[in-house]
Short mmCIF file of C-alpha atoms and ligand atoms in Angstrom, two decimals:
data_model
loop_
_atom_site.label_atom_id
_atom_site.label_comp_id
_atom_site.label_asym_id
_atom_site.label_seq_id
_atom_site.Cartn_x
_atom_site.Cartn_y
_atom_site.Cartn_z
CA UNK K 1 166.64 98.22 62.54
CA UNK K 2 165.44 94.69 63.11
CA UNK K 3 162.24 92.44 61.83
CA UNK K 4 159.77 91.96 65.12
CA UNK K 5 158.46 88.30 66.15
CA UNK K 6 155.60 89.03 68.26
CA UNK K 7 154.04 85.37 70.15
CA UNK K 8 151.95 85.17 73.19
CA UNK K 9 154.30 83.44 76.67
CA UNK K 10 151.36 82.13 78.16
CA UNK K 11 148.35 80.03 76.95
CA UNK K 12 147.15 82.50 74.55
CA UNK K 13 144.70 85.64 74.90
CA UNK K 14 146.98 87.45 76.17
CA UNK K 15 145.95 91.11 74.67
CA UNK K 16 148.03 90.29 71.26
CA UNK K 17 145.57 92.64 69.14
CA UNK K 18 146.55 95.91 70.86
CA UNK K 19 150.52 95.11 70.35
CA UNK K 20 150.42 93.59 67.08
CA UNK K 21 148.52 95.97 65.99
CA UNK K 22 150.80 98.71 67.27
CA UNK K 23 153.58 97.24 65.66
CA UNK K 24 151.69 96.69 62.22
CA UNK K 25 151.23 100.20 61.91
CA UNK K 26 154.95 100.72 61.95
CA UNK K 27 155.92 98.32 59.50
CA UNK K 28 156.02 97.59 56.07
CA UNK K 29 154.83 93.70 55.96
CA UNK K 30 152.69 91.52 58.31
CA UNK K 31 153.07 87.79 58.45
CA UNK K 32 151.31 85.40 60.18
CA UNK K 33 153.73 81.71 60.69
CA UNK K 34 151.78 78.60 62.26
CA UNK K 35 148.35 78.11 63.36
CA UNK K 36 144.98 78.81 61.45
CA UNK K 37 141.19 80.21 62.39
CA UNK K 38 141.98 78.50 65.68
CA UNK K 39 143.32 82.43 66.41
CA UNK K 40 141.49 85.34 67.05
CA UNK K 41 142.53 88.91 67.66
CA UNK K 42 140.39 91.50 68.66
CA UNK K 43 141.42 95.33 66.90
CA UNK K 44 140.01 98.55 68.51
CA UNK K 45 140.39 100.96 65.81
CA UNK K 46 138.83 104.43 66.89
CA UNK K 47 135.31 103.41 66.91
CA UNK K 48 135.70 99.71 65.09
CA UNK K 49 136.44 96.28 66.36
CA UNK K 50 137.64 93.96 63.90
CA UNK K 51 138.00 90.75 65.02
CA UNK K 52 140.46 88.48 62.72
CA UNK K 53 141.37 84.62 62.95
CA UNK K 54 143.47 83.98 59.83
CA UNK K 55 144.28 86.69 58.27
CA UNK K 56 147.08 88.68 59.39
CA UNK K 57 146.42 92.36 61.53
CA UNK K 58 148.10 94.55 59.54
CA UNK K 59 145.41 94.37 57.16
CA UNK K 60 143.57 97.33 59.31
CA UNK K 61 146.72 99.30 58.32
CA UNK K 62 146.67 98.74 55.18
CA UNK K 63 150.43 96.91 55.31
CA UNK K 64 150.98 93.76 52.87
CA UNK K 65 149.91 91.18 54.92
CA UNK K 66 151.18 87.31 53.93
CA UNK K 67 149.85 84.16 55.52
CA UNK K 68 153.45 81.98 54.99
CA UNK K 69 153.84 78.12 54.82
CA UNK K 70 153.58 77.37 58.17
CA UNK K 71 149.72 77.83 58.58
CA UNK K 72 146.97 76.01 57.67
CA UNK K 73 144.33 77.39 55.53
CA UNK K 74 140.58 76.71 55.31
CA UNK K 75 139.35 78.26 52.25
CA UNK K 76 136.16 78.66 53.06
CA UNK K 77 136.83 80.40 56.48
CA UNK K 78 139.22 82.26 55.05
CA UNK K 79 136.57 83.56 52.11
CA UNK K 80 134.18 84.37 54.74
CA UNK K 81 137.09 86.03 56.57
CA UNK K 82 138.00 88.15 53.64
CA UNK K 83 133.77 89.25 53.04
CA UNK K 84 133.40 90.15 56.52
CA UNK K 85 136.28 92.41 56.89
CA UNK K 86 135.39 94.35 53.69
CA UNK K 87 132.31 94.94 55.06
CA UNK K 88 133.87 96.56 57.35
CA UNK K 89 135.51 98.77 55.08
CA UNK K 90 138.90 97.33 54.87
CA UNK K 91 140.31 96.33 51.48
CA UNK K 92 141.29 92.57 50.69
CA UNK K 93 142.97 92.05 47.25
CA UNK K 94 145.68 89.83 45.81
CA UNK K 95 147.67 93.42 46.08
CA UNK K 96 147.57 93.34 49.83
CA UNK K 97 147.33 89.93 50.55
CA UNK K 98 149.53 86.86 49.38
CA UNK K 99 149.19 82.92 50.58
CA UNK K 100 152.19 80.54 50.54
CA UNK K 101 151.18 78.51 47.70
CA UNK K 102 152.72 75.47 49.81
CA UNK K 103 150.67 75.88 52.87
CA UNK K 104 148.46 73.15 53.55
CA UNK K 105 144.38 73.39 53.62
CA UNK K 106 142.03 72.47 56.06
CA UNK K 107 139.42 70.28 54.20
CA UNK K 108 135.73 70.03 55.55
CA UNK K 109 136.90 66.46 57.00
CA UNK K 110 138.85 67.96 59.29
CA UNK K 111 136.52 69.56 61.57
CA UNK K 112 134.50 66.92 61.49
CA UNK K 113 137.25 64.44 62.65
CA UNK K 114 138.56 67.18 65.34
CA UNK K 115 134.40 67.40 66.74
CA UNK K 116 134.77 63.26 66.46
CA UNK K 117 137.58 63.00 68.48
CA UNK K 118 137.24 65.60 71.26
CA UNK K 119 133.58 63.96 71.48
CA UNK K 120 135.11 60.43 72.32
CA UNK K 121 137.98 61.39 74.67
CA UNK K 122 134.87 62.56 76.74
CA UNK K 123 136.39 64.01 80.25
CA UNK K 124 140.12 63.88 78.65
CA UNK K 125 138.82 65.80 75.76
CA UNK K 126 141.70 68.50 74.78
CA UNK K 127 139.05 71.35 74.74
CA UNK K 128 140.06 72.33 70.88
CA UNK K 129 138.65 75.05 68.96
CA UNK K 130 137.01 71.79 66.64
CA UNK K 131 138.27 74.05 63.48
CA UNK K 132 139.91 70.78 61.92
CA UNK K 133 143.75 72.42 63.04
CA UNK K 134 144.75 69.07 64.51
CA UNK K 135 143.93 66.64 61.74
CA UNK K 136 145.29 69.41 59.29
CA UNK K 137 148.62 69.62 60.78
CA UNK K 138 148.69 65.86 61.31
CA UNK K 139 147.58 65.31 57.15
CA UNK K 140 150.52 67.61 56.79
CA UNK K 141 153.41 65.72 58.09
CA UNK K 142 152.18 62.61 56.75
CA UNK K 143 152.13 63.79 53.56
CA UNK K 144 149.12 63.65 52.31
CA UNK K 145 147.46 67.38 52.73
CA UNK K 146 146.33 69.11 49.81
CA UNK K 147 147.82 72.74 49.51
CA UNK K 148 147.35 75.61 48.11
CA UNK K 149 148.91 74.92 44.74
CA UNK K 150 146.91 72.07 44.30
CA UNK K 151 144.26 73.93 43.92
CA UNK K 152 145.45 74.64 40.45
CA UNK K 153 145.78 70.67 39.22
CA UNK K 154 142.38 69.03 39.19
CA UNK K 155 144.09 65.70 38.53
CA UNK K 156 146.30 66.45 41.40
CA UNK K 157 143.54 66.91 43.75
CA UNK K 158 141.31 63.78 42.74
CA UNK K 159 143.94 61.50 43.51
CA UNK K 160 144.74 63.22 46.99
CA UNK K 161 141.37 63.21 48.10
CA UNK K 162 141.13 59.15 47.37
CA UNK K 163 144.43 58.90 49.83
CA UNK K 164 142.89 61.16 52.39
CA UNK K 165 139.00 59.75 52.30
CA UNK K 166 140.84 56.22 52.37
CA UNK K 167 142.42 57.29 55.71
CA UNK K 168 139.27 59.45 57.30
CA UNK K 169 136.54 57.46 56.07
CA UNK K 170 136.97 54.34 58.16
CA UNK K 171 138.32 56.63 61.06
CA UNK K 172 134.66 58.80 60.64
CA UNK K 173 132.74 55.76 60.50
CA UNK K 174 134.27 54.03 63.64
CA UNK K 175 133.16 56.98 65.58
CA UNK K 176 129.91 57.16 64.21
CA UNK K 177 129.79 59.87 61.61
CA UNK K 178 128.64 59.95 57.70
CA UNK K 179 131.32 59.13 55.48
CA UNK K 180 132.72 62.06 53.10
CA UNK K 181 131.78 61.54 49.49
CA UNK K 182 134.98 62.66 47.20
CA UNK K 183 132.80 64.20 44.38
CA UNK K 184 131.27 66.35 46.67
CA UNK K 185 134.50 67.57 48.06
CA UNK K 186 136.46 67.93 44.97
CA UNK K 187 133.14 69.99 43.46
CA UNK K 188 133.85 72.40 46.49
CA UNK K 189 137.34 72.59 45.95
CA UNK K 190 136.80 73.25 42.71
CA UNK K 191 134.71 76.07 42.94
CA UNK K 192 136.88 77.50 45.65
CA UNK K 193 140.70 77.41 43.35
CA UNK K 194 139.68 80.22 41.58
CA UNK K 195 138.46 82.49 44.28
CA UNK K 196 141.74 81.42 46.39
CA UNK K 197 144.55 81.01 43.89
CA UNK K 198 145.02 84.74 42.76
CA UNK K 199 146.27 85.62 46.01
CA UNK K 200 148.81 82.27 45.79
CA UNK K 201 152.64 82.56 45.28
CA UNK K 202 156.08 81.46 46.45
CA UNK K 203 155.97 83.76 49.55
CA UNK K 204 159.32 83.02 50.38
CA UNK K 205 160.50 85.07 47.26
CA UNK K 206 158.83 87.79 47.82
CA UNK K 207 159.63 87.59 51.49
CA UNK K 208 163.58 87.52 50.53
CA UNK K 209 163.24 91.13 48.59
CA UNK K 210 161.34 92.68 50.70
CA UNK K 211 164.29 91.83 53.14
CA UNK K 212 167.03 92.57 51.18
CA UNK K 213 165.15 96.12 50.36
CA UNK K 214 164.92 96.95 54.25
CA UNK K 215 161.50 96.80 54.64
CA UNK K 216 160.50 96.04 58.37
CA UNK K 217 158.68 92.61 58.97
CA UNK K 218 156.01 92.10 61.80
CA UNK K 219 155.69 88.20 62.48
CA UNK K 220 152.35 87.41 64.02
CA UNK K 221 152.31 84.71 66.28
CA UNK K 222 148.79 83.16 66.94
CA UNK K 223 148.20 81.26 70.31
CA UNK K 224 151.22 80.67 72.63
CA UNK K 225 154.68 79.28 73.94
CA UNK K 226 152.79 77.29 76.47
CA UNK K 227 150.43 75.78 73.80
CA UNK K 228 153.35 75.11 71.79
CA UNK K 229 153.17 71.32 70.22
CA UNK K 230 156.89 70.80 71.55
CA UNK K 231 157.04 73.16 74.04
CA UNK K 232 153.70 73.30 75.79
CA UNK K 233 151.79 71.54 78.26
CA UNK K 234 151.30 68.58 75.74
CA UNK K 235 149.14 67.03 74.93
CA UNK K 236 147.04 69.96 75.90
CA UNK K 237 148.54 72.09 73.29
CA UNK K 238 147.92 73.35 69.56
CA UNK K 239 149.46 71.37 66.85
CA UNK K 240 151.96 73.95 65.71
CA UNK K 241 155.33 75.28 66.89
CA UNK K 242 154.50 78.73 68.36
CA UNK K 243 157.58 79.52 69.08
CA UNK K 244 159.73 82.49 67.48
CA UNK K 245 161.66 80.36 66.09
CA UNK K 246 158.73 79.12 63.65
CA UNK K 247 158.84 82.21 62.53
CA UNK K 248 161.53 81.77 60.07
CA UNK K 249 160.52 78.18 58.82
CA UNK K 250 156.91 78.81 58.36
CA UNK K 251 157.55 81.65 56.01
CA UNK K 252 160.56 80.38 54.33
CA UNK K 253 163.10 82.77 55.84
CA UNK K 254 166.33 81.78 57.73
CA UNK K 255 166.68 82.26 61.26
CA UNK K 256 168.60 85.42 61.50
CA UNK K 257 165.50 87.09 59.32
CA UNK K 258 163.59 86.89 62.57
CA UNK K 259 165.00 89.93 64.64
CA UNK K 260 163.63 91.28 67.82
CA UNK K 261 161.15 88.18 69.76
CA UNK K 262 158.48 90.15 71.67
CA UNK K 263 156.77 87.84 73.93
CA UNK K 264 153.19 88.84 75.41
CA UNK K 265 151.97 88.08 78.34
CA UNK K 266 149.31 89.06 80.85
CA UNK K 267 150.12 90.67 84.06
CA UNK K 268 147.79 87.19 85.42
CA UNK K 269 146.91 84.23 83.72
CA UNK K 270 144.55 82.74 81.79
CA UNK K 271 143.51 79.46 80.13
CA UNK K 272 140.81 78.25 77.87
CA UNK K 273 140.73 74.73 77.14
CA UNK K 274 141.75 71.84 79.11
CA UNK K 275 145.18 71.06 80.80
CA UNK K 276 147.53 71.93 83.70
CA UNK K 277 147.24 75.46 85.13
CA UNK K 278 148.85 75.12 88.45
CA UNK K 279 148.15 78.93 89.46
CA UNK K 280 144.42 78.54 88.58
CA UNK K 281 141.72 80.60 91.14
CA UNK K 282 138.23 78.28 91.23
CA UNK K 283 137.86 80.95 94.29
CA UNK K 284 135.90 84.91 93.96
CA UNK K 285 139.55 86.29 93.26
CA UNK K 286 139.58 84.16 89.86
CA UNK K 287 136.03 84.94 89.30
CA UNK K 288 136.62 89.09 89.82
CA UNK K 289 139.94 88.32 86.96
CA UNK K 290 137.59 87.04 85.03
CA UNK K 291 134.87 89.52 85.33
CA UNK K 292 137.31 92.29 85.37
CA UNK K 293 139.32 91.06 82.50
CA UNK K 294 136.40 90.11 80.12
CA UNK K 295 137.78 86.92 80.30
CA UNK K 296 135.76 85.30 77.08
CA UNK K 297 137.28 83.33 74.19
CA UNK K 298 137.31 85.51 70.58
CA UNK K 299 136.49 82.11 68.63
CA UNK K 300 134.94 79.95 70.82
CA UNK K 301 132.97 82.60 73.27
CA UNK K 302 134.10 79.77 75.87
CA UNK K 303 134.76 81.76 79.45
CA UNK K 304 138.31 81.86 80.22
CA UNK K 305 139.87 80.04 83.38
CA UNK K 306 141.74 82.66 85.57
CA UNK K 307 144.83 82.54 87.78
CA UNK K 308 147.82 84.27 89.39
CA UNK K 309 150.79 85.38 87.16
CA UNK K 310 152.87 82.30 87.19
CA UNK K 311 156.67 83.21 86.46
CA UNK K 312 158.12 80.17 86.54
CA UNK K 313 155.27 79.55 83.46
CA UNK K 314 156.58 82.72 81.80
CA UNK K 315 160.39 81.89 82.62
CA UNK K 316 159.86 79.09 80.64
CA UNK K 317 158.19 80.80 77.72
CA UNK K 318 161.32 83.39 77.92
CA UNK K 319 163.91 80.78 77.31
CA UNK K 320 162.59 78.36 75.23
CA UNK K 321 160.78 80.99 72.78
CA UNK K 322 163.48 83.08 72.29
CA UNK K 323 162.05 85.89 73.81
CA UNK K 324 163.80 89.31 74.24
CA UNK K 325 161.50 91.40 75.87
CA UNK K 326 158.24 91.56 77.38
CA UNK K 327 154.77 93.20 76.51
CA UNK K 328 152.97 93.19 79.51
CA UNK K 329 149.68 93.56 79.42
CA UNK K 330 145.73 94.30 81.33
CA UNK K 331 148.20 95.55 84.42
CA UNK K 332 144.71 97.70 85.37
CA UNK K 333 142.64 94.61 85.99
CA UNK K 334 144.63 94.06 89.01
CA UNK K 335 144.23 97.48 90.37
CA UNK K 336 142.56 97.71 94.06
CA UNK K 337 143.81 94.12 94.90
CA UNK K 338 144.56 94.26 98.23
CA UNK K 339 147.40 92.33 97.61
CA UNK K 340 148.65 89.68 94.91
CA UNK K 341 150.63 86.51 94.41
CA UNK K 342 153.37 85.57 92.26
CA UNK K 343 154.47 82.05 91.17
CA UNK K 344 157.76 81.29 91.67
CA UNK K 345 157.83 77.63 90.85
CA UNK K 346 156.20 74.46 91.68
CA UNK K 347 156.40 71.57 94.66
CA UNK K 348 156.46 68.72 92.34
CA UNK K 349 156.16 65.00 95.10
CA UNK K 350 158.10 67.48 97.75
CA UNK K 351 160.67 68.92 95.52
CA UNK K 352 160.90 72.63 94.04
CA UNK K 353 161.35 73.02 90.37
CA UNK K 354 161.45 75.97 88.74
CA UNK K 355 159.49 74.59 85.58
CA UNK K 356 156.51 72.73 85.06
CA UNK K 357 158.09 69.12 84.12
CA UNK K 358 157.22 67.09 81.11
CA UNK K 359 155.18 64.17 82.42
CA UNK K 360 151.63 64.54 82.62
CA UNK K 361 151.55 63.49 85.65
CA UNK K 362 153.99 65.23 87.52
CA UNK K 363 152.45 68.53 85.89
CA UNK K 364 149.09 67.52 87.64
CA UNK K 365 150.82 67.32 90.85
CA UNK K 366 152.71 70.70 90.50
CA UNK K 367 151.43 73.30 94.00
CA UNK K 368 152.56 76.58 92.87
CA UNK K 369 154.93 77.94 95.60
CA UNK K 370 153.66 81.81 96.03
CA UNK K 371 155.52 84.92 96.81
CA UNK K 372 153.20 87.56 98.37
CA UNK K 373 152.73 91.10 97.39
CA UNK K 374 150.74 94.15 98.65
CA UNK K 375 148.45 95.13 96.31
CA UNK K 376 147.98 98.86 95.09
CA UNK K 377 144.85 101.23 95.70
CA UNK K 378 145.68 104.22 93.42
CA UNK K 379 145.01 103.23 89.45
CA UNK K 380 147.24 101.72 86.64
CA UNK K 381 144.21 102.57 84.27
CA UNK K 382 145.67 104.31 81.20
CA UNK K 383 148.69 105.03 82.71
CA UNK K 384 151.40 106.32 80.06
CA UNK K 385 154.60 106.70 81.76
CA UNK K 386 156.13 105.00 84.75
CA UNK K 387 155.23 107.99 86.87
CA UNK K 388 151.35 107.96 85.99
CA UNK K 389 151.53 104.22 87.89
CA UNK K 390 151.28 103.77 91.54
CA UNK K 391 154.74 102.86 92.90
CA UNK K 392 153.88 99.67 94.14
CA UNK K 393 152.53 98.29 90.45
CA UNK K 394 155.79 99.69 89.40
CA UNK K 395 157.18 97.37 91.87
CA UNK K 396 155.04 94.05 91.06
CA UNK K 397 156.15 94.77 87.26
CA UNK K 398 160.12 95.03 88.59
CA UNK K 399 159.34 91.83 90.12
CA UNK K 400 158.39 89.83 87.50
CA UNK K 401 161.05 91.45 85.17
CA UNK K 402 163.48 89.51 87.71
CA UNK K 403 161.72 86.37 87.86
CA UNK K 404 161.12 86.01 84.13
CA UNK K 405 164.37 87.17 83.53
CA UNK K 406 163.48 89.53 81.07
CA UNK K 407 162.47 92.90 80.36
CA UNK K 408 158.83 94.68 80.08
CA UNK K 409 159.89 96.78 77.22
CA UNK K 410 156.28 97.57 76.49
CA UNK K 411 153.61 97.74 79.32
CA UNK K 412 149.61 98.27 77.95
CA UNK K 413 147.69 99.83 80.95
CA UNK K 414 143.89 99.86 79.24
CA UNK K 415 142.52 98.37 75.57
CA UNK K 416 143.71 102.18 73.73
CA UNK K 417 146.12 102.07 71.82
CA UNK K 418 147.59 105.42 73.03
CA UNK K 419 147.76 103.78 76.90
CA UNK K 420 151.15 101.92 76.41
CA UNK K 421 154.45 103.00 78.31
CA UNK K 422 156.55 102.21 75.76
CA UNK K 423 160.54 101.31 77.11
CA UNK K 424 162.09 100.02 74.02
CA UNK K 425 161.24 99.94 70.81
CA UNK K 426 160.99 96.61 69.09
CA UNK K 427 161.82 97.84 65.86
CA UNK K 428 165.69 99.26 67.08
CA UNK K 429 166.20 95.59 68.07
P1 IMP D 1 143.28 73.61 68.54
O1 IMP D 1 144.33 74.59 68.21
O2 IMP D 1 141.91 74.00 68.03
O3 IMP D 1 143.64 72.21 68.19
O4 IMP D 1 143.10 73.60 70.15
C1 IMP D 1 144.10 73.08 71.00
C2 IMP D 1 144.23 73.89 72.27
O5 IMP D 1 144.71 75.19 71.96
C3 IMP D 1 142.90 74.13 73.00
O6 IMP D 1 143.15 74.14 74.40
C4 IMP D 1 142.47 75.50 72.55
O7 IMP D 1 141.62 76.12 73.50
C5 IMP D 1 143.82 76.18 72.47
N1 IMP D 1 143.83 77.32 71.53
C6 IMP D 1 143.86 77.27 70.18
N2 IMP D 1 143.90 78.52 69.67
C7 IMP D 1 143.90 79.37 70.71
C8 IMP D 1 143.97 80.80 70.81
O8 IMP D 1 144.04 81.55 69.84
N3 IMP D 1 143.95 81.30 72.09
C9 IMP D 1 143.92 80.51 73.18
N4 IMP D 1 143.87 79.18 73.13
C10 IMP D 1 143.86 78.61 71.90
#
């Protein structure tokens, strides 16, 4: 029996709800690793929709769920978070969830410095969510974010908030926007610590026990391989490593805690945000993906840009995410395409490479090089075995197992939970 990593190996959205939530409901422990409110993951549960950002999806199952190290937390998104979901029924104590007491906070600055920023870059603006993730993740690794522990040491958090207001207040003002006073933020910190620090502890401890006692761990990677800081189309990318491999660090596990990667992806692709997407449609096709698809953002409502499945995109993903096997998913959007195109790789100044390269602008001048493939006319829609699809989709789904050089050991044919074919499960490693 292994522990499941589950991360998206495309640019995010691609249908992680339905899997994750799968999973959660066969394991003991949910953990989400990097990333923030900048998420969002949509639940269908019989006739409710939960939609969560930070906190972790087994929550809906009622599983311990643990946000580890690696995110970063805003309190007061994550308050509202907690109020919302209880109104919806669920149940949100320091029983079922526990916070990394080292993970870093997003501060109301933060925002306000990621709105700043995106505003002045103008066209070359990154398209960020503007929750403050950026600035978080950078206050992080120069050392001067407060965490979760500090909430605890009001001394602690005075003299932190003079080292950070001392760095953003001359940034703020050079782009135009009102100072932050420090009383103001320390009173709201303040009042926060004691809402937030009964669900704080060493994660990592409890992490280790629940290992050594067998229980099954569900990782929950938010965004994707492709918006990886490292990994992705940078500097159109996230500021954390979304990567399996992030897994481990940003919950305070080793590496060989990880288990089985599960990598989701879309049987197209999709976008939000700016950045290279060689396999983009501006045409009706893209617009009917879109329409089809409900291709609309879960935190920022922003429409989704739509394109052909682009395996050398995914190949990528596979190999440098550690990825084992793949969940494919929304196969039924594509259903009555008359036919449908593959990427295979890219002609990059008149020479074929099988990756998008590094250099920004050698990934603007990547031309997807297409393989063409009949479509299907029967439908995918809530197919549950191989033999409920029409033999061609089986064949398009073949295909891209070769090109990504992977498996689909989990294939999602409509947003039920029920309509998976399931080919391996994750859990058995
Ligand atoms: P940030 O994470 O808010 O800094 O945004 C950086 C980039 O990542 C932008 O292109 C966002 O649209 C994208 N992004 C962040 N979170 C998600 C997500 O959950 N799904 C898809 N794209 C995301």
């Amino acid at each position: 029996m292994a522990n499941v990593a589950v991360i998206g190996a495309q640019w995010g959205d691609e249908g992680k709800g339905k899997v994750v939530d799968w999973l959660a409901s066969r394991a003991d422990v949910v953990v989400r690793f990097q990333g923030g409110h900048n998420a969002g993951h949509t639940l269908v549960v019989g006739n409710q929709t939960y939609k969560l950002s930070l906190l972790p999806s087994g929550l809906v199952r009622e599983k311990l769920c643990i946000i580890g190290n690696g995110v970063v937390i805003d309190p007061d998104a994550l308050l509202s978070e907690i109020a919302r979901v209880r109104g919806q029924g669920l149940t949100v104590t320091p029983e079922t969830l526990r916070i990394a007491d080292n993970a870093a906070l997003i501060l109301p600055v933060h925002p306000a410095i990621d709105k700043a920023r995106e505003e002045a870059r103008g066209d070359r603006k990154i398209g960020t969510t503007g929750r403050g993730i950026g600035p978080a993740y950078e206050d992080k690794v120069a050392r001067r974010a407060i965490r979760v522990a500090d909430l605890a040491e009001p001394e602690t958090l005075s003299a932190k908030l003079d080292e950070l207001l001392l760095h953003y207040n001359v940034l703020l003002q050079g782009l135009g926007v009102a100072p932050f006073s420090k009383e103001s933020l320390l009173d709201g910190l303040l009042k926060l610590a004691p809402q937030i620090l009964p669900y704080a502890e060493p994660v990592w401890e409890r992490l280790d026990e629940l290992r050594r006692g067998g229980k099954r761990i569900l990782f929950e990677g938010a965004q994707a391989v492709m918006l990886d800081v490292d990994h992705g189309t940078y500097p159109y990318v996230t500021s954390s490593n979304t990567v399996a491999a992030t897994a481990a660090s940003g919950s305070g596990l080793g590496p060989s805690a990880v288990g089985f990667v599960l990598g989701i992806a879309k049987a197209y692709t999709t976008r939000v945000g700016s950045g290279p997407f060689p396999t983009e449609l501006h045409d009706d096709i893209g617009q009917l993906l879109g329409d089809r698809g409900r291709e609309f953002g879960t935190v920022t409502g922003r429409r989704r840009r739509c394109g052909w499945f682009d395996a050398a995109l995914v190949r990528h993903a596979v190999k440098v995410g550690g990825i084992q096997g793949i969940a494919l998913t929304k196969l039924d959007i594509l259903d009555g395409f008359s036919e449908l195109k593959i990427c295979t790789g890219y002609r990059v100044n008149g020479e074929f490479v099988r990756h998008l390269p590094a250099a920004p602008g050698a990934q603007a001048a990547a031309v997807p090089e297409y393989e063409t493939m009949e479509g299907w006319s029967g439908s995918s829609y809530g197919a549950r075995s191989w033999a409920d699809l029409p033999a061609q989709a089986v064949k398009y789904v073949r295909r891209i197992e070769e090109l990504v050089e992977a498996p689909v050991t989990l294939l999602s044919t409509s947003p039920e939970r029920d309509d998976t074919i399931m080919v391996r499960d994750p859990f058995e490693g």
